[in-house]
PDB file of C-alpha atoms in Angstrom:
ATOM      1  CA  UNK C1377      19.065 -11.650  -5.865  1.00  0.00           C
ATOM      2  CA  UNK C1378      19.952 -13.733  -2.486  1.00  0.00           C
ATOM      3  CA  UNK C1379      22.562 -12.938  -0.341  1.00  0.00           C
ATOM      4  CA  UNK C1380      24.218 -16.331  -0.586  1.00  0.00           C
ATOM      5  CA  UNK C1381      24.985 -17.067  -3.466  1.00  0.00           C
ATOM      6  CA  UNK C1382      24.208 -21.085  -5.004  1.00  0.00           C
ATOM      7  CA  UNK C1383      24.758 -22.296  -8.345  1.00  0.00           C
ATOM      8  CA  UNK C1384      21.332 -22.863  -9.880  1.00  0.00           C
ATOM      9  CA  UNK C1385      22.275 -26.335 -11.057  1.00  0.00           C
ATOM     10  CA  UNK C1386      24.564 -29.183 -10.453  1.00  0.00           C
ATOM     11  CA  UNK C1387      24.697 -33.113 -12.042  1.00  0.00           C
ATOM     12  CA  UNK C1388      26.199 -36.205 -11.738  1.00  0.00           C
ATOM     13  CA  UNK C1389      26.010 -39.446 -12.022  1.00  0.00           C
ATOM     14  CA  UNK C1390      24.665 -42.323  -9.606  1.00  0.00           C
ATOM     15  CA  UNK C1391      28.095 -43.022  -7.414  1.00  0.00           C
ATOM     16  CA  UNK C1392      30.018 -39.611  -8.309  1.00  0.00           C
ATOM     17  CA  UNK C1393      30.783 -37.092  -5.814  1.00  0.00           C
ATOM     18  CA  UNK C1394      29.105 -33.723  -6.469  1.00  0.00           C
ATOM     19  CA  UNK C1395      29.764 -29.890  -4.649  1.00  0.00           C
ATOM     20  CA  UNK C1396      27.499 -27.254  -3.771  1.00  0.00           C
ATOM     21  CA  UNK C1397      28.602 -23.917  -2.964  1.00  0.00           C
ATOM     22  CA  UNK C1398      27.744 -21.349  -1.154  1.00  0.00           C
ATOM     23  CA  UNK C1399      29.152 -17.959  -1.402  1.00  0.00           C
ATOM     24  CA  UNK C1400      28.427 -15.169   1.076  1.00  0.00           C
ATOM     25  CA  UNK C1401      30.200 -11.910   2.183  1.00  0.00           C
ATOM     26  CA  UNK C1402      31.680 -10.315   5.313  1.00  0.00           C
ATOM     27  CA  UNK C1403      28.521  -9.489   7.068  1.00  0.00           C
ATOM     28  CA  UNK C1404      27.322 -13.018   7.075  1.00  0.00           C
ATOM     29  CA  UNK C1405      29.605 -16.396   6.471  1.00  0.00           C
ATOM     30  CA  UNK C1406      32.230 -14.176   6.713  1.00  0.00           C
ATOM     31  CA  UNK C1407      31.275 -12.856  10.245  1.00  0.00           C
ATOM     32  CA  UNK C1408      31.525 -16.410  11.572  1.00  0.00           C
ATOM     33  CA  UNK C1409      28.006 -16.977  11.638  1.00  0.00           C
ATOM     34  CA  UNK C1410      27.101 -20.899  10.899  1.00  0.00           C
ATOM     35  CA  UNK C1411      25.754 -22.502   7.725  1.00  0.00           C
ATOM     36  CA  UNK C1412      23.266 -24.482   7.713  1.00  0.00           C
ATOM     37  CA  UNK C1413      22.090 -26.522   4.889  1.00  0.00           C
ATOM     38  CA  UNK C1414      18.656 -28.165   3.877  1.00  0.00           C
ATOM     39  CA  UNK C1415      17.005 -30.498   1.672  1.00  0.00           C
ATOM     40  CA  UNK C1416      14.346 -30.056  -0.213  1.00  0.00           C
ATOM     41  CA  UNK C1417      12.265 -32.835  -2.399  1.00  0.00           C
ATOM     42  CA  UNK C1418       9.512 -32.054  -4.566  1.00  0.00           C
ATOM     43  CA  UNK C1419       6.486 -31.295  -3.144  1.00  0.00           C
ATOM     44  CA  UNK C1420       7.799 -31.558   0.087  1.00  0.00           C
ATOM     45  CA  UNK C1421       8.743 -29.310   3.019  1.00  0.00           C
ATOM     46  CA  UNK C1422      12.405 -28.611   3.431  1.00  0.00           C
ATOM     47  CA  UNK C1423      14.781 -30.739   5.781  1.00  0.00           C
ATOM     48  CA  UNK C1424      18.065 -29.889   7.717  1.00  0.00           C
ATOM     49  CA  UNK C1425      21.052 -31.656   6.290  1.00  0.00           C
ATOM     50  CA  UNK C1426      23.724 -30.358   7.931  1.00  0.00           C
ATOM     51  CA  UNK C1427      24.052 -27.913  10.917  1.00  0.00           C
ATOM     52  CA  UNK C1428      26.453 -25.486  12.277  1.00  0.00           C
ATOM     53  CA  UNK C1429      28.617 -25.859   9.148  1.00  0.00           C
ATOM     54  CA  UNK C1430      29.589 -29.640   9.107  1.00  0.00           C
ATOM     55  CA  UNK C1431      27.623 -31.426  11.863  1.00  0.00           C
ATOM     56  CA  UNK C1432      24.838 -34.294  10.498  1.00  0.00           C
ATOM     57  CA  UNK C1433      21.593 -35.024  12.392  1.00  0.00           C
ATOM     58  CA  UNK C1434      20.836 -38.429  13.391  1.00  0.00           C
ATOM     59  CA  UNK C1435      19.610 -40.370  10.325  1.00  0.00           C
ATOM     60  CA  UNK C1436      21.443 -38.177   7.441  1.00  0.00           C
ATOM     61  CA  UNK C1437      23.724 -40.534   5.521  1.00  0.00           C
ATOM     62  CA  UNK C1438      27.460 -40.134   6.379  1.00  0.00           C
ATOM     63  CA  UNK C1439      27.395 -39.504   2.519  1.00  0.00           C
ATOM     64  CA  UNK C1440      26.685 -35.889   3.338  1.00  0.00           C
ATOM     65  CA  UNK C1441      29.045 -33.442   4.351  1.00  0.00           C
ATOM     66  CA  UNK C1442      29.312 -29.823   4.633  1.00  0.00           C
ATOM     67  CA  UNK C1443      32.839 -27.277   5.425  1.00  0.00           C
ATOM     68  CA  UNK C1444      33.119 -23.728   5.731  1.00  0.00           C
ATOM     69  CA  UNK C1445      36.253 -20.972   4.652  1.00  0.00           C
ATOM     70  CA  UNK C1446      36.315 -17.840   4.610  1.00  0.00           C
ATOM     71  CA  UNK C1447      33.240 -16.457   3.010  1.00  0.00           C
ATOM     72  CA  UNK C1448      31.834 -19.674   1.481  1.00  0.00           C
ATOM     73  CA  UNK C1449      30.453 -23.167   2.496  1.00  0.00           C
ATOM     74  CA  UNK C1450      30.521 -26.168   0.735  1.00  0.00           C
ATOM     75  CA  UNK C1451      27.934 -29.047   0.616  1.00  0.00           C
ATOM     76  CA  UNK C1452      29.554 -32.148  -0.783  1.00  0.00           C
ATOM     77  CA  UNK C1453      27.704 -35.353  -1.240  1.00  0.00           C
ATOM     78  CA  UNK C1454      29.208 -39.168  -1.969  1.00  0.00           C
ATOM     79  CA  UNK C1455      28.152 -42.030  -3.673  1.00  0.00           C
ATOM     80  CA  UNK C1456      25.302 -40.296  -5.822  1.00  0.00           C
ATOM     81  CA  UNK C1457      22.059 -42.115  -5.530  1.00  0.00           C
ATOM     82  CA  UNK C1458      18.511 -41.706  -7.330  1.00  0.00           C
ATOM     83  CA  UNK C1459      16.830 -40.367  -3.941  1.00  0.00           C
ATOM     84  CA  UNK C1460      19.806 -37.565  -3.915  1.00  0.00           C
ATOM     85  CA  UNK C1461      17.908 -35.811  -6.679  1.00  0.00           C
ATOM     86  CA  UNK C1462      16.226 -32.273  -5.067  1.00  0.00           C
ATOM     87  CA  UNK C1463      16.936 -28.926  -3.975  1.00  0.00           C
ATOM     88  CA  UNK C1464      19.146 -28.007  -1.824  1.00  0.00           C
ATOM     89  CA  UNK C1465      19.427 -24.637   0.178  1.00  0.00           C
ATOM     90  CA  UNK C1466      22.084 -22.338   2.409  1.00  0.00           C
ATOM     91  CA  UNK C1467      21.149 -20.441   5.557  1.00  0.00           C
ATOM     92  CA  UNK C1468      22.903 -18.246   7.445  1.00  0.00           C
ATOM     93  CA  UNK C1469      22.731 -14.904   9.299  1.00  0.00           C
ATOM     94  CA  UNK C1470      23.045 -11.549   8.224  1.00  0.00           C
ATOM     95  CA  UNK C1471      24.262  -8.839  10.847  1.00  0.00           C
ATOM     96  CA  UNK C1472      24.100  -5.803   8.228  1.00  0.00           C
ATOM     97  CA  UNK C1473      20.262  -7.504   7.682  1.00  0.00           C
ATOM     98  CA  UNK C1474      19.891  -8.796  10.895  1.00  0.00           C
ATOM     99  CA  UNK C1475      18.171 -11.236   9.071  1.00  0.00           C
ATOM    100  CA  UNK C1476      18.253 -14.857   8.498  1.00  0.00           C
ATOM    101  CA  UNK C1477      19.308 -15.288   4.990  1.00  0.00           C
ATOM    102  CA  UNK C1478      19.177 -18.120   2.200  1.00  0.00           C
ATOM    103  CA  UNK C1479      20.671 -19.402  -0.569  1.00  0.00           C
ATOM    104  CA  UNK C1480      18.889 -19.100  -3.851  1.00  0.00           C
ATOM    105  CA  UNK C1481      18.781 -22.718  -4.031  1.00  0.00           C
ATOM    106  CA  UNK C1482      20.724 -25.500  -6.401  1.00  0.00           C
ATOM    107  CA  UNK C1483      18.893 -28.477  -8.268  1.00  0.00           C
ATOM    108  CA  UNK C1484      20.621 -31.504  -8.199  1.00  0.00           C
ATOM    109  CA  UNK C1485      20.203 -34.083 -10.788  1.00  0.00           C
ATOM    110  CA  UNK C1486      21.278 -37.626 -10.998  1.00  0.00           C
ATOM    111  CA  UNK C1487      22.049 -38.471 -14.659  1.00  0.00           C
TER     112      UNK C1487
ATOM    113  CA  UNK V 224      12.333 -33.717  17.369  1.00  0.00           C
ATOM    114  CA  UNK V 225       8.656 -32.799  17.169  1.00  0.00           C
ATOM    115  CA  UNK V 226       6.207 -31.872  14.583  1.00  0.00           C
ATOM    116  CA  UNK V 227       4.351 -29.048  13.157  1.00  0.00           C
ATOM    117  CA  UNK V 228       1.525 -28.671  11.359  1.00  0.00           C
ATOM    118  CA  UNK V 229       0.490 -25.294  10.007  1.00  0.00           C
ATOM    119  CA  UNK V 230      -3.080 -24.619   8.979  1.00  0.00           C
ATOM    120  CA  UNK V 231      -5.544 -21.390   8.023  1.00  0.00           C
ATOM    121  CA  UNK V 232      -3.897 -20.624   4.032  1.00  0.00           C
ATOM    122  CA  UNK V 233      -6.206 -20.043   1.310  1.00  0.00           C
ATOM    123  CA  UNK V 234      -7.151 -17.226  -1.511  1.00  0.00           C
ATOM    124  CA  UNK V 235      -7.514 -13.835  -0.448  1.00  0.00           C
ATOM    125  CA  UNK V 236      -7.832 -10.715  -2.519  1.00  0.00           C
ATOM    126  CA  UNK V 237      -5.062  -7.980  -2.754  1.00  0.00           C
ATOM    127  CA  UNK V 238      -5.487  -5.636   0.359  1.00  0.00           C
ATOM    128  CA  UNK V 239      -7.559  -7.750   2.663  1.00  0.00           C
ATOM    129  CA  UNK V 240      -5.762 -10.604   5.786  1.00  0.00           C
ATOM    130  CA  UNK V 241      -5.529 -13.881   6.731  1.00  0.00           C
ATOM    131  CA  UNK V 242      -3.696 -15.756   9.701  1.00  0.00           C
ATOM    132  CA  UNK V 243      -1.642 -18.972   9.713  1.00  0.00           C
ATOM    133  CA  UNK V 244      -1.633 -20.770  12.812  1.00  0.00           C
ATOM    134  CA  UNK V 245       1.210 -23.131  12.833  1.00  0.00           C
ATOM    135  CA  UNK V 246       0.307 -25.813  16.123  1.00  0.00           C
ATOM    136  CA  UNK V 247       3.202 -27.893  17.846  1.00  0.00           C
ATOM    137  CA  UNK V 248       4.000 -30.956  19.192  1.00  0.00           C
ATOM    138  CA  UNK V 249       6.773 -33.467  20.675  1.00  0.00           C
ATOM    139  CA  UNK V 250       8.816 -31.105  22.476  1.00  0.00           C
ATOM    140  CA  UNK V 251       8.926 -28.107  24.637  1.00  0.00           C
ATOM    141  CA  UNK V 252       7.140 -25.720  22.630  1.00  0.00           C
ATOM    142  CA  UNK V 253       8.249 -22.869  24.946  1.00  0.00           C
ATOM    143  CA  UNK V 254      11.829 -23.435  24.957  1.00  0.00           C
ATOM    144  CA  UNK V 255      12.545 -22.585  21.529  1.00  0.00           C
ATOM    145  CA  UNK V 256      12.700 -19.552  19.237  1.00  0.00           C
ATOM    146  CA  UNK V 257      10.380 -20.063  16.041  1.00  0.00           C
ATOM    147  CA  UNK V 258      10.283 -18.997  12.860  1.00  0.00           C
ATOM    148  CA  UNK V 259       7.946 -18.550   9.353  1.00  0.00           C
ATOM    149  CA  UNK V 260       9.794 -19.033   6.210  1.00  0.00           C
ATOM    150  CA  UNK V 261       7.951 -18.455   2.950  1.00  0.00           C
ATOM    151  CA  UNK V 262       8.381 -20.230  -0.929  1.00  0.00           C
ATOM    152  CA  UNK V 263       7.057 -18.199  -3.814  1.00  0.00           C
ATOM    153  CA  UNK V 264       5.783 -20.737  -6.896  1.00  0.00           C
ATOM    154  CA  UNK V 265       8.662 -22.097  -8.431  1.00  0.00           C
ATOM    155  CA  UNK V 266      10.990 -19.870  -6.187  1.00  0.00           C
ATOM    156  CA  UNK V 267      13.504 -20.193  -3.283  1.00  0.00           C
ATOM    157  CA  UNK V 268      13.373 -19.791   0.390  1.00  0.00           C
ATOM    158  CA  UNK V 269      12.409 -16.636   1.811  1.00  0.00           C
ATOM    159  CA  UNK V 270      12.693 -15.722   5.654  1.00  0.00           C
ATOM    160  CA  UNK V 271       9.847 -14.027   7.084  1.00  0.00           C
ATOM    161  CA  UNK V 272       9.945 -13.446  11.290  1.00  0.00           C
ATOM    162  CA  UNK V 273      10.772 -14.995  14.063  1.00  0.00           C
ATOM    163  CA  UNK V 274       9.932 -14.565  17.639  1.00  0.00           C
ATOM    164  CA  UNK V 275      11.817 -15.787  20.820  1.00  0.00           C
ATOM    165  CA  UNK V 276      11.015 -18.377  23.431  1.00  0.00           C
ATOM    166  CA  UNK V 277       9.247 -15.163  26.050  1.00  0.00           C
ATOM    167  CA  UNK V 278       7.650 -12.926  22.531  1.00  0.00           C
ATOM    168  CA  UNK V 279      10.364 -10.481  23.728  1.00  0.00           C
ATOM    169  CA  UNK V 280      12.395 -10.213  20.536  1.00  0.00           C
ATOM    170  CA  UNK V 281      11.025 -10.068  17.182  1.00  0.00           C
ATOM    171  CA  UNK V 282      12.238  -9.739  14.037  1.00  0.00           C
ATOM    172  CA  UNK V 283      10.700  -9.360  10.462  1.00  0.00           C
ATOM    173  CA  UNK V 284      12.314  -9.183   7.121  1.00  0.00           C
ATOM    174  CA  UNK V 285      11.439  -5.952   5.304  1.00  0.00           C
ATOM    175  CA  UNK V 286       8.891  -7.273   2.579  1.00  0.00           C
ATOM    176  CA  UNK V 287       6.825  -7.682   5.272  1.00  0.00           C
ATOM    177  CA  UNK V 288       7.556  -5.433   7.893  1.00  0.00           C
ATOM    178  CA  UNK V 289       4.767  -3.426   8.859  1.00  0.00           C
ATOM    179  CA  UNK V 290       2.045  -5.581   7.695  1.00  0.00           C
ATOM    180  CA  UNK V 291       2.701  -8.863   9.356  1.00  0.00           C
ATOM    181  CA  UNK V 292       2.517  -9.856  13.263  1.00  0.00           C
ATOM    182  CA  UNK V 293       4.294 -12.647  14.372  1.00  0.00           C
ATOM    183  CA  UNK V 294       2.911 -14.072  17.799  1.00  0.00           C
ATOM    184  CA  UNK V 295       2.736 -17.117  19.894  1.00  0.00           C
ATOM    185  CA  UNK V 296       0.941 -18.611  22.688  1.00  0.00           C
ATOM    186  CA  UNK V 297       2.970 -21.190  24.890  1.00  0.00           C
ATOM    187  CA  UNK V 298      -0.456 -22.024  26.753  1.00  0.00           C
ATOM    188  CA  UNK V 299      -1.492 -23.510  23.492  1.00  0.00           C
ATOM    189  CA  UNK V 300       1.515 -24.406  21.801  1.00  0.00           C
ATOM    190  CA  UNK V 301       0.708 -22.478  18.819  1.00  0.00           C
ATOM    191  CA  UNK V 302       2.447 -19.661  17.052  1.00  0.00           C
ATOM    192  CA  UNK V 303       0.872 -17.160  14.391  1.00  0.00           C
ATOM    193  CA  UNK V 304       1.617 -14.946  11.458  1.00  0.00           C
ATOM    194  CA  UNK V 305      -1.393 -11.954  11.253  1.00  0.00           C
ATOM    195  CA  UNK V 306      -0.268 -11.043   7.751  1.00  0.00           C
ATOM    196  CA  UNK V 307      -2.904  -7.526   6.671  1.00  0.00           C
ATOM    197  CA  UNK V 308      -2.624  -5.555   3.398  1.00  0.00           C
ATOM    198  CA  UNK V 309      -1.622  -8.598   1.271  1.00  0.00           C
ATOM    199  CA  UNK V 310       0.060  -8.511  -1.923  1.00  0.00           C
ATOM    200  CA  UNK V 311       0.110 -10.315  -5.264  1.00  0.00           C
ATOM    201  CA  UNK V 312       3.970 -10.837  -4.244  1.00  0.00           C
ATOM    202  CA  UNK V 313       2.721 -12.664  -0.659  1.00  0.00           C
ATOM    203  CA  UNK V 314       1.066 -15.387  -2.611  1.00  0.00           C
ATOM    204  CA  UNK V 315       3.939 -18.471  -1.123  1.00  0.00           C
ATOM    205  CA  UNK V 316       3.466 -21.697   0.647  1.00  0.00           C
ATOM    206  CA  UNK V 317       4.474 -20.732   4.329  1.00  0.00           C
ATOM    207  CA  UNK V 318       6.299 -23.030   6.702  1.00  0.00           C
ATOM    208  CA  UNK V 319       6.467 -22.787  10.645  1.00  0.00           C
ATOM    209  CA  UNK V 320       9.984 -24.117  11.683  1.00  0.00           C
ATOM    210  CA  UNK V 321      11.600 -24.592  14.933  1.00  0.00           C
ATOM    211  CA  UNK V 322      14.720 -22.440  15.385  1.00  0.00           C
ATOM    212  CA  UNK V 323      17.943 -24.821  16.991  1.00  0.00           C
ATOM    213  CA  UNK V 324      19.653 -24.471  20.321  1.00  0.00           C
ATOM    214  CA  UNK V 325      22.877 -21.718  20.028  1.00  0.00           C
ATOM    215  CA  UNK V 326      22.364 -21.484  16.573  1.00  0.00           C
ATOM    216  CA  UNK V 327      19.636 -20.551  14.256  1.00  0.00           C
ATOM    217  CA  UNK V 328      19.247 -23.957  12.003  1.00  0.00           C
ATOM    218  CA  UNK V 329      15.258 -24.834  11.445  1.00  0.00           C
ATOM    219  CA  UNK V 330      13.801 -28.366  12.462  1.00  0.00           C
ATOM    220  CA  UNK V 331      11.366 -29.140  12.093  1.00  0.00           C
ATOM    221  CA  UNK V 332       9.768 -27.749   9.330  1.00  0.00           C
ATOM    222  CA  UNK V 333       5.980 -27.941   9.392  1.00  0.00           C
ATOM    223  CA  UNK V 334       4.274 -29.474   5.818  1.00  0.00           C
ATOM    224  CA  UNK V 335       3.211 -25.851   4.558  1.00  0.00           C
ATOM    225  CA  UNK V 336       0.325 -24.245   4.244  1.00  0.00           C
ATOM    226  CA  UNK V 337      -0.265 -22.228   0.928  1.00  0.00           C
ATOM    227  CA  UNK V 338      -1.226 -18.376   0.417  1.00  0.00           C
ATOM    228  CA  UNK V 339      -2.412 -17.186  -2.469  1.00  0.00           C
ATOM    229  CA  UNK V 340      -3.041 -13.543  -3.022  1.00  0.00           C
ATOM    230  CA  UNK V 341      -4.831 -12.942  -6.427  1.00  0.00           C
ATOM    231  CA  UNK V 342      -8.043 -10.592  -7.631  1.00  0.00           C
TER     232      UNK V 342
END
């Protein structure tokens, strides 16, 4: 059981606009601590997506987004494509942990 | 941004050790707080330690507490995971990852090295 808590799946097809959420608690998301979010294709190490909740390092597509309320983030991306399809992960911190915690993870697939 | 490469995985029985070195390169090795982050077969990202810029402050998550040493050695640009006692439930590929400015996002990522913990 992870503390942030991902849908285990999400779909859509090539050009929709899909959502990923991220739902956390008062000790974490809640406490103003950042999201982070990461991509993850097969066989492959993870890679950051987006950073301190909605920022984009250079050479992720403007297609990616990410916002933050409350206790839960959101990772939206536009304009589907093929490539798109992978897992995609949550972090954040946990001061009742004092941890860095995760997101169990959502697979995206592109019908 | 730099790279990583990790290195030193392989099959161990239950109870005995192993070390990951995780080597780095491309930036300023001894600015930055880093970090190992495991992924069990099939399974999600766990966090495992991380260790600050000076080895002052450490941190483990409690799987592993106790039975793994995170260390580095800014000489060499190199950080380790000592990881004794293993477990069945250790076997993971394990990542190195560079911990961000302010904030604690990770990248890079090294390519993973795998563990596997099986009699």
């Amino acid at each position: 059981q992870s503390v942030l808590t991902q849908p285990p799946s999400v779909s859509g097809a090539p050009g929709q606009r899909v959502s990923v959420s991220c739902t956390g608690s008062s000790s974490n998301i809640g406490a103003d601590y950042d999201v982070h979010w990461y991509q993850q294709l097969p066989g492959t190490a993870p890679k950051l997506l987006i950073y301190r909740n909605n920022n984009r390092p250079s050479g992720v597509p403007d297609r990616f987004s990410g916002s933050k309320s409350g206790t839960s983030a959101s990772l939206a991306i536009a304009g589907l494509q093929a490539e798109d399809e992978a897992d995609y992960y949550c972090q954040s911190f946990d001061s009742s942990l004092s941890a860095v915690v995760f997101g169990g993870g959502t697979k995206l697939t592109v019908l | 941004e730099g790279q990583l490469v990790v290195s030193g995985g392989g099959l161990v029985k239950p109870g005995e050790s192993l070390r990951l070195s995780c080597t780095a390169s491309g930036f300023s090795f001894s600015d930055y707080r880093m970090n190992w982050v495991r992924q069990a077969p099939g399974k999600g990202l766990e966090w495992v330690s991380s260790i600050n810029s000076g080895s002052g402050i450490i941190y483990y998550a409690d799987s592993v507490k106790g039975r793994f040493t995170i260390s580095r050695d800014n000489t060499k640009n190199s950080l380790y995971l000592q990881m004794n006692s293993l477990r069945v439930e250790d076997t993971a590929m394990y990542y190195c990852a560079k911990e961000g400015s302010h904030s604690n996002w990770f990248d890079p990522w090294g390519q993973g090295n795998l563990v596997t913990v099986s009699s």
